[in-house]
Amino acid sequence: MRRFLAVRLVQSLTTLLLLSLAVFILARATGDPLSLVLPMAATEEDYTNARRYLGLDRPLPEQYLSFLAKAVSGDFGTSLRARRPVNELLRERFPNSLKLAAFSMTVSLLVAFPLGVAAAVRRGTMVDTVAKTVAGLGQALPTFWVGIVLIEVVAGRLQWLPAGGTGGLAHYVLPGFTLGWFVLAGLMRLLRSSVLDVLDADYVRTARAKGASERAVIWRHALRNALIPVVTFAGVSFAILVTTAVVVETVFAWPGMGRLAYEAITGRDFPVIQAVVLVTGAVVAAVNLTVDVLYVWIDPRIRYG
Amino acid sequence: MAERRHVRRPPLLPVAIIVVFVAVAGLAGVASPADPYAQHLRARLAPPIWSEGGAWTHPLGTDRLGRDLLSRILYGARVSLAAGVVTVALAGAIGGGVGLVAGYFGGRTGALLMRVTDATLAFPIILLALLLAVTVGPSFTNVVVAIALILWARYARVIYGEVVSLMERDFIAQARAIGASPARIIAFHLFPNTANTLIVLVSLQVGYVIIVEAALSFLGAGIPPPTPAWGSMIAEGRDYITSAWWVSLFPGLAILLVVLAFNLVGDWLRDVLDPRLGQF
Amino acid sequence: MRRAILSPLIVLCLLTATPTWAQPSGGELSVVLSSLSSEALDPILAGHIVKFYLSLMFDYLVGATPDGQLSPDGGVATRWETSADGKRWTFHLRRGVRFHTGDELTAEDVKVSIVRALGPRSTTGYAQGLRQLVKEIETPAPDRVVIVTKDASVMIPTLLSRLLSTEGMILPKKYLEAKGDDGFARAPVGSGPYRFVEQVSGSHVRLEAVPSHWRLGAPKYKTVVFKAVPEETTRIAMLRRGEADIVEISRERMKEVEHAGYTVHLRREDGQIEGWFVQPWSQTPIRDKRVREALNLAIDRKELAETVFGGQAAPAAVPFGLSWSFPEIKFKITPEMVYAYDPGRAKKLLADAGYANGFAIDVFAFQLPGFPEGRAMAEAIAGYWQNVGLKPRLIPVDYPAFRKQWFDRTAPGALGYYNIANRDWIGTYALIDKYAAPTAKSASIRDPELDGLMDALIHQPDREKTYALMRSIFNRLRTEHLGLPLVYYHTPYATSKRIPRWNPGAVMYELNIDEVVAGK
């Protein structure tokens, strides 16, 4: 176990190292941030000064190493656009992302469970088709369109819920639902097939043969077994949700990490781009690692990597 | 397990939808009532025929530059389907290749390739695509390449897992024993045994790619106008959902149908070809 | 996520979601815009584009009226005069103006603020011009500041006023020295009617009223919040739900919002959509005057204004001819200056220039804040040029990518454009300088005669002669077709029912929120 943990840890760190290199190169490939930071009338000399001041005149390998060394100690430098420490921006945005992702994940799980179980138990029937369609629609419609229609109808016409921005719980409903619906299909499909697998397993047949009610079979056996893959998937999706919510964050004016990254990319704000990608990469890696360790903990036969 | 799945018939409706759209894409040149690029600013945002003020010249109305919506949707089928299919094919080729090579050679090569795979998986999809789009400018090719450069990693992971387990099987050992080259073993022994998985993975993601392209269009980094792509048509039309709903609704319906159809067919393929494959 | 039991929460959400119409007037004023662009809190860090909120936090040395005149009532200076040789400008300061820290504003604060605005850290719009003009700043008395210039210049009061950028905003010297530049940029202090409370990047800036202010009396709203909401449907829904009081809307959806019963206020001729051709022209057809005229004649500006701009725009005629500069210098656009839509003549001119078969021309296509029609307009222009036999190629990029190619001069002859904010003539002069000065990276015009006029103006001490030179500059730009003037656009803002009356004014990058919050 200890050896497995060590190996996985080294693997995760290597992954993050590669990620840091990739984002360092990609961020610089996007172009020159200076023409955006400096006034239009800036002369060549102003550019040279600014380049020196921002440390952009040093050789690339040197820049990379200094970025890496600082990042390890949790310092991501200063935003070129906001002229504020990147950490400050992350502190403002990250909790918002986390909260929204948590809310949408909860919504998604709450819907996926009854839907997935119903679809499995009534497989091949209308119930199954309807459940799959409801879940599938979330992935078949662009999220921005779903969001905009919800805003127009629920916030604009019915005036039931706030249209955008952060605030009390009511502010979570529309963006959370939009995002949750997108994840729903995956969760539902997974639950359905897990339940199906378990329903066909020998021990369940035995239980059934012993006269256990169908309901008891599903709740006692099927769901318990389905939990592991569902939790895994939920964990990984959660990590992804935190960052890929750019579109939903834009539509609902939600100041999260995705929007931060988007603003950084359009503003060629290298330090912020690097920080967002590395932080999310670290979150994904941490979730994956935890899931792997949990797996091995539960079932020591599993080994992969 | 097989007993419950062999009863599944192919989903007729989804297959029919795909066939129809593929035909539409092929025949767009003949079937379109107008040039999808021709602007008529004075006739912009004309409603569809059944609405008040609609006319046969533009059966589904016009967009914000007065271009015929029906023609753009028909040509858009070509663009969006091509984007979906080409992207997954490219991603499948890269991911399959990496998975096969990493699985076959294992050791340092395998470990390194898998770390690259993991790093790619840890990169938020939309952000990577945005970075690439901003770097090289948005275009059909760049969007396809950008999405493929992320998607491949998922395939590589799964295929790698398959290959690792295949490597322990007897027929590989035998092939090695008779001196087959690595290329030969990969091409003739490993690849055929993972092809099903790859097909399933790839088919499940055509729809996903179309949706990601739409999201990129919303952020201004999708297949750019004037090329008619469904994603950018919806993105452009979103400002008119109350005043000229047709501009975004019709391409939206097209995407909805096609993506649902591809996902259902992909689901079915998974059940038939590779039932072990759960959610990935 | 400790709150695992969610269904009661959903009920709770629905309960807390009761519409909030019943907000008391005098609480929070919510201004919702598509973007807060630079989000700057420090006036010298690209503060000019967010003047609309900074001017609530700071006072200017020289004030301005909402319609764009310098005013002794709106700024810290109650009067100003120049010496006989035109090289010494004396400003007399208002007594009793206090910063939010409680310190009184004196001449030393004014000096420090201007020096800082001209310093190396500054990225304000007119710092460059001021650096060339200003020799030194004297503070003979606590209520008097003298600005000594190298040449006689009529521009000083305007350059330090609320009409233009943020160089004239007055900051507290003591606080600045205590906090340092970085500290100040995070927790700025001014002497305006509102003081800074909080900023969440990408979301909002919140300000809180001071009890009483010399400019506006006791402000009507306890707090003012400026929110960035990129998606228009969301902004409109916020207006309908009472979450917003002043909302930026698009020209396209103005009618719809009016039909819904909201008052729409227009900033008429808020800016000019100006196109230009990336340098160097020497190897491209653009070097030929006839070609430039043809490119202009091929465009139906009226149709563009009525369709792409939803009728909320008017054709423009003079390259870089910002219209708020016209009245003071007595410039008039005559009927013959207006570009006719004449594709026939355009074709003839192209043929005369040796391009009967057209030529390939790149058209960059991008959107900009406040200019959501950007890509559609680029597509439309390409369409017009196609009609006269050219071979336009659309290059969709984001603005920074275009800007890089423009500054690096890697796309000679390609068309770029910008929604240039309207401004008075001094601001316009400085703007033209950015596009014409041979040394500037942004230079997009190459015309020695124009350079001569520009240079003559800066050294001209006489006001009337300055005006005449400025008129000649516009005439030169127009007769040589040194750009692609497209339209003057109006910018609509919708207001909730609790805003009784509001004139968004005619001052660059301003919204005249003063009028909405004024207590007197």
PDB file of N, CA, C and O in Angstrom, chain B residues 39-45 64-65 67 72 134 137-139 217-218 220-222 224-227 236 238-243, chain C residues 231-233 240 252-253 256 300 302-304 306-308 310 367 372-373 375-377 379-381 383-384 394 396-398 401:
ATOM      1  N   GLN B  39     -25.655  37.936 -48.484  1.00  0.00           N
ATOM      2  CA  GLN B  39     -26.264  38.831 -47.505  1.00  0.00           C
ATOM      3  C   GLN B  39     -27.321  39.707 -48.165  1.00  0.00           C
ATOM      4  O   GLN B  39     -27.153  40.142 -49.290  1.00  0.00           O
ATOM      5  N   HIS B  40     -28.397  39.959 -47.427  1.00  0.00           N
ATOM      6  CA  HIS B  40     -29.389  40.954 -47.848  1.00  0.00           C
ATOM      7  C   HIS B  40     -29.760  41.716 -46.597  1.00  0.00           C
ATOM      8  O   HIS B  40     -30.719  41.369 -45.913  1.00  0.00           O
ATOM      9  N   LEU B  41     -28.964  42.726 -46.298  1.00  0.00           N
ATOM     10  CA  LEU B  41     -29.135  43.413 -45.016  1.00  0.00           C
ATOM     11  C   LEU B  41     -30.554  43.938 -44.814  1.00  0.00           C
ATOM     12  O   LEU B  41     -31.063  43.953 -43.705  1.00  0.00           O
ATOM     13  N   ARG B  42     -31.196  44.354 -45.923  1.00  0.00           N
ATOM     14  CA  ARG B  42     -32.541  44.909 -45.772  1.00  0.00           C
ATOM     15  C   ARG B  42     -33.556  43.830 -45.415  1.00  0.00           C
ATOM     16  O   ARG B  42     -34.648  44.137 -44.965  1.00  0.00           O
ATOM     17  N   ALA B  43     -33.196  42.590 -45.679  1.00  0.00           N
ATOM     18  CA  ALA B  43     -34.142  41.495 -45.392  1.00  0.00           C
ATOM     19  C   ALA B  43     -33.686  40.704 -44.180  1.00  0.00           C
ATOM     20  O   ALA B  43     -33.988  39.529 -44.036  1.00  0.00           O
ATOM     21  N   ARG B  44     -32.981  41.372 -43.265  1.00  0.00           N
ATOM     22  CA  ARG B  44     -32.464  40.635 -42.125  1.00  0.00           C
ATOM     23  C   ARG B  44     -33.569  40.277 -41.142  1.00  0.00           C
ATOM     24  O   ARG B  44     -34.578  40.953 -41.036  1.00  0.00           O
ATOM     25  N   LEU B  45     -33.328  39.166 -40.448  1.00  0.00           N
ATOM     26  CA  LEU B  45     -34.247  38.683 -39.420  1.00  0.00           C
ATOM     27  C   LEU B  45     -35.680  38.525 -39.923  1.00  0.00           C
ATOM     28  O   LEU B  45     -36.632  38.800 -39.203  1.00  0.00           O
ATOM     29  N   ARG B  64     -29.110  37.552 -38.963  1.00  0.00           N
ATOM     30  CA  ARG B  64     -28.898  38.982 -38.731  1.00  0.00           C
ATOM     31  C   ARG B  64     -28.288  39.718 -39.911  1.00  0.00           C
ATOM     32  O   ARG B  64     -28.244  40.931 -39.940  1.00  0.00           O
ATOM     33  N   LEU B  65     -27.747  38.973 -40.871  1.00  0.00           N
ATOM     34  CA  LEU B  65     -27.246  39.641 -42.071  1.00  0.00           C
ATOM     35  C   LEU B  65     -28.146  39.341 -43.266  1.00  0.00           C
ATOM     36  O   LEU B  65     -27.766  39.549 -44.411  1.00  0.00           O
ATOM     37  N   ARG B  67     -29.170  36.399 -44.324  1.00  0.00           N
ATOM     38  CA  ARG B  67     -28.836  35.186 -45.048  1.00  0.00           C
ATOM     39  C   ARG B  67     -29.908  34.136 -44.790  1.00  0.00           C
ATOM     40  O   ARG B  67     -30.493  34.090 -43.701  1.00  0.00           O
ATOM     41  N   ARG B  72     -28.378  27.855 -44.655  1.00  0.00           N
ATOM     42  CA  ARG B  72     -27.246  27.815 -43.723  1.00  0.00           C
ATOM     43  C   ARG B  72     -27.297  26.573 -42.844  1.00  0.00           C
ATOM     44  O   ARG B  72     -26.263  26.008 -42.500  1.00  0.00           O
ATOM     45  N   VAL B 134      -6.971  31.134 -29.628  1.00  0.00           N
ATOM     46  CA  VAL B 134      -6.444  32.483 -29.518  1.00  0.00           C
ATOM     47  C   VAL B 134      -5.043  32.562 -30.135  1.00  0.00           C
ATOM     48  O   VAL B 134      -4.655  33.550 -30.728  1.00  0.00           O
ATOM     49  N   GLY B 137      -5.653  31.545 -34.087  1.00  0.00           N
ATOM     50  CA  GLY B 137      -6.829  32.122 -34.740  1.00  0.00           C
ATOM     51  C   GLY B 137      -7.838  31.038 -35.025  1.00  0.00           C
ATOM     52  O   GLY B 137      -7.462  29.924 -35.391  1.00  0.00           O
ATOM     53  N   PRO B 138      -9.125  31.331 -34.841  1.00  0.00           N
ATOM     54  CA  PRO B 138     -10.117  30.291 -35.037  1.00  0.00           C
ATOM     55  C   PRO B 138     -10.331  29.988 -36.525  1.00  0.00           C
ATOM     56  O   PRO B 138     -10.352  30.892 -37.346  1.00  0.00           O
ATOM     57  N   SER B 139     -10.424  28.714 -36.849  1.00  0.00           N
ATOM     58  CA  SER B 139     -10.790  28.295 -38.199  1.00  0.00           C
ATOM     59  C   SER B 139     -11.263  26.858 -38.055  1.00  0.00           C
ATOM     60  O   SER B 139     -11.073  26.258 -36.994  1.00  0.00           O
ATOM     61  N   SER B 217     -17.853  28.545 -29.864  1.00  0.00           N
ATOM     62  CA  SER B 217     -18.432  29.627 -30.655  1.00  0.00           C
ATOM     63  C   SER B 217     -18.994  30.698 -29.750  1.00  0.00           C
ATOM     64  O   SER B 217     -18.848  31.888 -30.000  1.00  0.00           O
ATOM     65  N   PHE B 218     -19.656  30.259 -28.677  1.00  0.00           N
ATOM     66  CA  PHE B 218     -20.222  31.207 -27.721  1.00  0.00           C
ATOM     67  C   PHE B 218     -19.117  32.100 -27.157  1.00  0.00           C
ATOM     68  O   PHE B 218     -19.300  33.284 -26.946  1.00  0.00           O
ATOM     69  N   GLY B 220     -16.487  32.865 -28.701  1.00  0.00           N
ATOM     70  CA  GLY B 220     -15.818  33.561 -29.790  1.00  0.00           C
ATOM     71  C   GLY B 220     -14.626  32.821 -30.357  1.00  0.00           C
ATOM     72  O   GLY B 220     -13.805  33.400 -31.047  1.00  0.00           O
ATOM     73  N   ALA B 221     -14.529  31.514 -30.067  1.00  0.00           N
ATOM     74  CA  ALA B 221     -13.356  30.780 -30.543  1.00  0.00           C
ATOM     75  C   ALA B 221     -13.750  29.535 -31.325  1.00  0.00           C
ATOM     76  O   ALA B 221     -12.949  28.637 -31.505  1.00  0.00           O
ATOM     77  N   GLY B 222     -14.977  29.486 -31.802  1.00  0.00           N
ATOM     78  CA  GLY B 222     -15.423  28.322 -32.577  1.00  0.00           C
ATOM     79  C   GLY B 222     -15.136  28.502 -34.048  1.00  0.00           C
ATOM     80  O   GLY B 222     -14.362  29.376 -34.445  1.00  0.00           O
ATOM     81  N   PRO B 224     -15.429  30.055 -37.247  1.00  0.00           N
ATOM     82  CA  PRO B 224     -15.890  31.446 -37.362  1.00  0.00           C
ATOM     83  C   PRO B 224     -16.829  31.684 -38.547  1.00  0.00           C
ATOM     84  O   PRO B 224     -16.779  30.952 -39.532  1.00  0.00           O
ATOM     85  N   PRO B 225     -17.672  32.705 -38.436  1.00  0.00           N
ATOM     86  CA  PRO B 225     -18.474  33.127 -39.570  1.00  0.00           C
ATOM     87  C   PRO B 225     -17.560  33.678 -40.651  1.00  0.00           C
ATOM     88  O   PRO B 225     -16.449  34.093 -40.330  1.00  0.00           O
ATOM     89  N   PRO B 226     -17.956  33.699 -41.901  1.00  0.00           N
ATOM     90  CA  PRO B 226     -19.291  33.380 -42.391  1.00  0.00           C
ATOM     91  C   PRO B 226     -19.562  31.889 -42.584  1.00  0.00           C
ATOM     92  O   PRO B 226     -20.652  31.546 -43.011  1.00  0.00           O
ATOM     93  N   THR B 227     -18.589  31.014 -42.318  1.00  0.00           N
ATOM     94  CA  THR B 227     -18.844  29.581 -42.465  1.00  0.00           C
ATOM     95  C   THR B 227     -20.077  29.201 -41.655  1.00  0.00           C
ATOM     96  O   THR B 227     -20.149  29.517 -40.471  1.00  0.00           O
ATOM     97  N   GLU B 236     -24.713  33.209 -32.354  1.00  0.00           N
ATOM     98  CA  GLU B 236     -25.092  34.505 -32.908  1.00  0.00           C
ATOM     99  C   GLU B 236     -26.555  34.817 -32.638  1.00  0.00           C
ATOM    100  O   GLU B 236     -26.934  35.963 -32.433  1.00  0.00           O
ATOM    101  N   ARG B 238     -28.406  33.991 -30.166  1.00  0.00           N
ATOM    102  CA  ARG B 238     -28.871  34.053 -28.781  1.00  0.00           C
ATOM    103  C   ARG B 238     -29.363  35.428 -28.382  1.00  0.00           C
ATOM    104  O   ARG B 238     -30.166  35.575 -27.488  1.00  0.00           O
ATOM    105  N   ASP B 239     -28.868  36.470 -29.084  1.00  0.00           N
ATOM    106  CA  ASP B 239     -29.319  37.818 -28.752  1.00  0.00           C
ATOM    107  C   ASP B 239     -30.744  38.073 -29.230  1.00  0.00           C
ATOM    108  O   ASP B 239     -31.337  39.085 -28.912  1.00  0.00           O
ATOM    109  N   TYR B 240     -31.242  37.150 -30.034  1.00  0.00           N
ATOM    110  CA  TYR B 240     -32.561  37.383 -30.620  1.00  0.00           C
ATOM    111  C   TYR B 240     -33.599  36.406 -30.098  1.00  0.00           C
ATOM    112  O   TYR B 240     -34.619  36.216 -30.727  1.00  0.00           O
ATOM    113  N   ILE B 241     -33.317  35.745 -28.966  1.00  0.00           N
ATOM    114  CA  ILE B 241     -34.271  34.696 -28.582  1.00  0.00           C
ATOM    115  C   ILE B 241     -35.669  35.253 -28.315  1.00  0.00           C
ATOM    116  O   ILE B 241     -36.643  34.537 -28.444  1.00  0.00           O
ATOM    117  N   THR B 242     -35.772  36.513 -27.968  1.00  0.00           N
ATOM    118  CA  THR B 242     -37.115  37.047 -27.767  1.00  0.00           C
ATOM    119  C   THR B 242     -37.673  37.697 -29.026  1.00  0.00           C
ATOM    120  O   THR B 242     -38.864  37.617 -29.286  1.00  0.00           O
ATOM    121  N   SER B 243     -36.804  38.313 -29.826  1.00  0.00           N
ATOM    122  CA  SER B 243     -37.317  39.061 -30.970  1.00  0.00           C
ATOM    123  C   SER B 243     -37.322  38.226 -32.250  1.00  0.00           C
ATOM    124  O   SER B 243     -38.212  38.378 -33.078  1.00  0.00           O
TER     125      SER B 243
ATOM    126  N   GLU C 231     -23.542  38.829 -20.489  1.00  0.00           N
ATOM    127  CA  GLU C 231     -24.617  38.368 -21.371  1.00  0.00           C
ATOM    128  C   GLU C 231     -25.816  39.312 -21.302  1.00  0.00           C
ATOM    129  O   GLU C 231     -26.339  39.604 -20.225  1.00  0.00           O
ATOM    130  N   GLU C 232     -26.267  39.760 -22.459  1.00  0.00           N
ATOM    131  CA  GLU C 232     -27.309  40.776 -22.468  1.00  0.00           C
ATOM    132  C   GLU C 232     -28.645  40.288 -21.929  1.00  0.00           C
ATOM    133  O   GLU C 232     -29.324  41.003 -21.186  1.00  0.00           O
ATOM    134  N   THR C 233     -29.041  39.080 -22.285  1.00  0.00           N
ATOM    135  CA  THR C 233     -30.309  38.542 -21.789  1.00  0.00           C
ATOM    136  C   THR C 233     -30.328  38.579 -20.265  1.00  0.00           C
ATOM    137  O   THR C 233     -31.345  38.883 -19.646  1.00  0.00           O
ATOM    138  N   ARG C 240     -35.631  43.608 -15.338  1.00  0.00           N
ATOM    139  CA  ARG C 240     -37.041  43.260 -15.163  1.00  0.00           C
ATOM    140  C   ARG C 240     -37.327  42.793 -13.748  1.00  0.00           C
ATOM    141  O   ARG C 240     -38.418  42.978 -13.228  1.00  0.00           O
ATOM    142  N   GLU C 252     -29.331  46.696 -30.872  1.00  0.00           N
ATOM    143  CA  GLU C 252     -30.213  45.701 -31.466  1.00  0.00           C
ATOM    144  C   GLU C 252     -31.489  45.491 -30.636  1.00  0.00           C
ATOM    145  O   GLU C 252     -32.573  45.364 -31.159  1.00  0.00           O
ATOM    146  N   ARG C 253     -31.338  45.464 -29.315  1.00  0.00           N
ATOM    147  CA  ARG C 253     -32.484  45.099 -28.486  1.00  0.00           C
ATOM    148  C   ARG C 253     -33.151  46.292 -27.807  1.00  0.00           C
ATOM    149  O   ARG C 253     -34.008  46.134 -26.952  1.00  0.00           O
ATOM    150  N   GLU C 256     -37.020  46.439 -28.151  1.00  0.00           N
ATOM    151  CA  GLU C 256     -37.657  45.410 -27.338  1.00  0.00           C
ATOM    152  C   GLU C 256     -37.772  45.868 -25.871  1.00  0.00           C
ATOM    153  O   GLU C 256     -38.813  45.700 -25.235  1.00  0.00           O
ATOM    154  N   ASP C 300     -22.294  51.101 -48.131  1.00  0.00           N
ATOM    155  CA  ASP C 300     -23.568  51.789 -47.926  1.00  0.00           C
ATOM    156  C   ASP C 300     -23.730  52.048 -46.432  1.00  0.00           C
ATOM    157  O   ASP C 300     -24.242  51.231 -45.683  1.00  0.00           O
ATOM    158  N   LYS C 302     -25.565  54.138 -44.823  1.00  0.00           N
ATOM    159  CA  LYS C 302     -26.937  54.293 -44.335  1.00  0.00           C
ATOM    160  C   LYS C 302     -27.526  52.923 -44.036  1.00  0.00           C
ATOM    161  O   LYS C 302     -28.145  52.707 -42.991  1.00  0.00           O
ATOM    162  N   GLU C 303     -27.286  52.006 -44.962  1.00  0.00           N
ATOM    163  CA  GLU C 303     -27.819  50.656 -44.764  1.00  0.00           C
ATOM    164  C   GLU C 303     -27.179  50.022 -43.526  1.00  0.00           C
ATOM    165  O   GLU C 303     -27.864  49.413 -42.703  1.00  0.00           O
ATOM    166  N   LEU C 304     -25.866  50.181 -43.391  1.00  0.00           N
ATOM    167  CA  LEU C 304     -25.164  49.653 -42.211  1.00  0.00           C
ATOM    168  C   LEU C 304     -25.797  50.195 -40.928  1.00  0.00           C
ATOM    169  O   LEU C 304     -26.095  49.455 -39.996  1.00  0.00           O
ATOM    170  N   GLU C 306     -28.725  51.473 -40.451  1.00  0.00           N
ATOM    171  CA  GLU C 306     -30.115  51.084 -40.230  1.00  0.00           C
ATOM    172  C   GLU C 306     -30.276  49.607 -39.904  1.00  0.00           C
ATOM    173  O   GLU C 306     -31.221  49.221 -39.227  1.00  0.00           O
ATOM    174  N   THR C 307     -29.364  48.787 -40.416  1.00  0.00           N
ATOM    175  CA  THR C 307     -29.535  47.347 -40.208  1.00  0.00           C
ATOM    176  C   THR C 307     -28.620  46.831 -39.106  1.00  0.00           C
ATOM    177  O   THR C 307     -29.072  46.525 -38.014  1.00  0.00           O
ATOM    178  N   VAL C 308     -27.327  46.763 -39.404  1.00  0.00           N
ATOM    179  CA  VAL C 308     -26.402  46.168 -38.443  1.00  0.00           C
ATOM    180  C   VAL C 308     -26.434  46.909 -37.108  1.00  0.00           C
ATOM    181  O   VAL C 308     -26.350  46.313 -36.046  1.00  0.00           O
ATOM    182  N   GLY C 310     -28.987  48.587 -35.957  1.00  0.00           N
ATOM    183  CA  GLY C 310     -30.365  48.700 -35.468  1.00  0.00           C
ATOM    184  C   GLY C 310     -30.935  50.103 -35.548  1.00  0.00           C
ATOM    185  O   GLY C 310     -31.817  50.463 -34.776  1.00  0.00           O
ATOM    186  N   GLN C 367     -15.019  41.371 -32.089  1.00  0.00           N
ATOM    187  CA  GLN C 367     -15.961  42.147 -31.301  1.00  0.00           C
ATOM    188  C   GLN C 367     -15.167  42.959 -30.294  1.00  0.00           C
ATOM    189  O   GLN C 367     -14.048  42.602 -29.938  1.00  0.00           O
ATOM    190  N   PRO C 372     -20.901  45.049 -29.890  1.00  0.00           N
ATOM    191  CA  PRO C 372     -21.213  43.647 -30.167  1.00  0.00           C
ATOM    192  C   PRO C 372     -21.443  43.374 -31.648  1.00  0.00           C
ATOM    193  O   PRO C 372     -21.430  42.230 -32.078  1.00  0.00           O
ATOM    194  N   GLU C 373     -21.633  44.455 -32.447  1.00  0.00           N
ATOM    195  CA  GLU C 373     -21.892  44.251 -33.884  1.00  0.00           C
ATOM    196  C   GLU C 373     -20.601  44.006 -34.655  1.00  0.00           C
ATOM    197  O   GLU C 373     -20.638  43.811 -35.864  1.00  0.00           O
ATOM    198  N   ARG C 375     -18.286  41.735 -35.447  1.00  0.00           N
ATOM    199  CA  ARG C 375     -18.082  40.713 -36.477  1.00  0.00           C
ATOM    200  C   ARG C 375     -19.093  40.842 -37.610  1.00  0.00           C
ATOM    201  O   ARG C 375     -18.745  40.687 -38.777  1.00  0.00           O
ATOM    202  N   ALA C 376     -20.338  41.129 -37.229  1.00  0.00           N
ATOM    203  CA  ALA C 376     -21.366  41.274 -38.263  1.00  0.00           C
ATOM    204  C   ALA C 376     -20.993  42.425 -39.194  1.00  0.00           C
ATOM    205  O   ALA C 376     -21.151  42.323 -40.417  1.00  0.00           O
ATOM    206  N   MET C 377     -20.464  43.517 -38.630  1.00  0.00           N
ATOM    207  CA  MET C 377     -20.099  44.650 -39.461  1.00  0.00           C
ATOM    208  C   MET C 377     -18.942  44.286 -40.391  1.00  0.00           C
ATOM    209  O   MET C 377     -18.963  44.617 -41.576  1.00  0.00           O
ATOM    210  N   GLU C 379     -18.239  41.385 -41.529  1.00  0.00           N
ATOM    211  CA  GLU C 379     -18.807  40.532 -42.584  1.00  0.00           C
ATOM    212  C   GLU C 379     -19.524  41.377 -43.621  1.00  0.00           C
ATOM    213  O   GLU C 379     -19.422  41.136 -44.827  1.00  0.00           O
ATOM    214  N   ALA C 380     -20.271  42.379 -43.145  1.00  0.00           N
ATOM    215  CA  ALA C 380     -21.018  43.232 -44.076  1.00  0.00           C
ATOM    216  C   ALA C 380     -20.059  44.017 -44.966  1.00  0.00           C
ATOM    217  O   ALA C 380     -20.278  44.115 -46.178  1.00  0.00           O
ATOM    218  N   ILE C 381     -18.982  44.554 -44.397  1.00  0.00           N
ATOM    219  CA  ILE C 381     -18.015  45.312 -45.192  1.00  0.00           C
ATOM    220  C   ILE C 381     -17.388  44.417 -46.264  1.00  0.00           C
ATOM    221  O   ILE C 381     -17.266  44.798 -47.432  1.00  0.00           O
ATOM    222  N   GLY C 383     -18.765  41.979 -47.576  1.00  0.00           N
ATOM    223  CA  GLY C 383     -19.812  41.785 -48.577  1.00  0.00           C
ATOM    224  C   GLY C 383     -19.853  42.948 -49.569  1.00  0.00           C
ATOM    225  O   GLY C 383     -19.920  42.748 -50.784  1.00  0.00           O
ATOM    226  N   TYR C 384     -19.791  44.182 -49.071  1.00  0.00           N
ATOM    227  CA  TYR C 384     -19.807  45.364 -49.952  1.00  0.00           C
ATOM    228  C   TYR C 384     -18.599  45.347 -50.885  1.00  0.00           C
ATOM    229  O   TYR C 384     -18.709  45.667 -52.067  1.00  0.00           O
ATOM    230  N   LEU C 394     -12.065  37.388 -44.804  1.00  0.00           N
ATOM    231  CA  LEU C 394     -12.347  37.658 -43.392  1.00  0.00           C
ATOM    232  C   LEU C 394     -11.357  36.907 -42.520  1.00  0.00           C
ATOM    233  O   LEU C 394     -11.120  35.719 -42.714  1.00  0.00           O
ATOM    234  N   PRO C 396     -11.163  36.089 -38.744  1.00  0.00           N
ATOM    235  CA  PRO C 396     -11.735  36.224 -37.416  1.00  0.00           C
ATOM    236  C   PRO C 396     -10.637  36.030 -36.368  1.00  0.00           C
ATOM    237  O   PRO C 396      -9.895  35.044 -36.417  1.00  0.00           O
ATOM    238  N   VAL C 397     -10.507  36.979 -35.481  1.00  0.00           N
ATOM    239  CA  VAL C 397      -9.488  36.898 -34.420  1.00  0.00           C
ATOM    240  C   VAL C 397     -10.130  37.477 -33.166  1.00  0.00           C
ATOM    241  O   VAL C 397     -11.263  37.924 -33.195  1.00  0.00           O
ATOM    242  N   ASP C 398      -9.409  37.483 -32.075  1.00  0.00           N
ATOM    243  CA  ASP C 398      -9.860  38.340 -30.989  1.00  0.00           C
ATOM    244  C   ASP C 398      -9.033  39.624 -31.072  1.00  0.00           C
ATOM    245  O   ASP C 398      -7.980  39.655 -31.722  1.00  0.00           O
ATOM    246  N   ALA C 401      -5.214  39.808 -30.693  1.00  0.00           N
ATOM    247  CA  ALA C 401      -4.451  39.194 -31.786  1.00  0.00           C
ATOM    248  C   ALA C 401      -4.331  40.174 -32.952  1.00  0.00           C
ATOM    249  O   ALA C 401      -3.271  40.296 -33.575  1.00  0.00           O
TER     250      ALA C 401
END
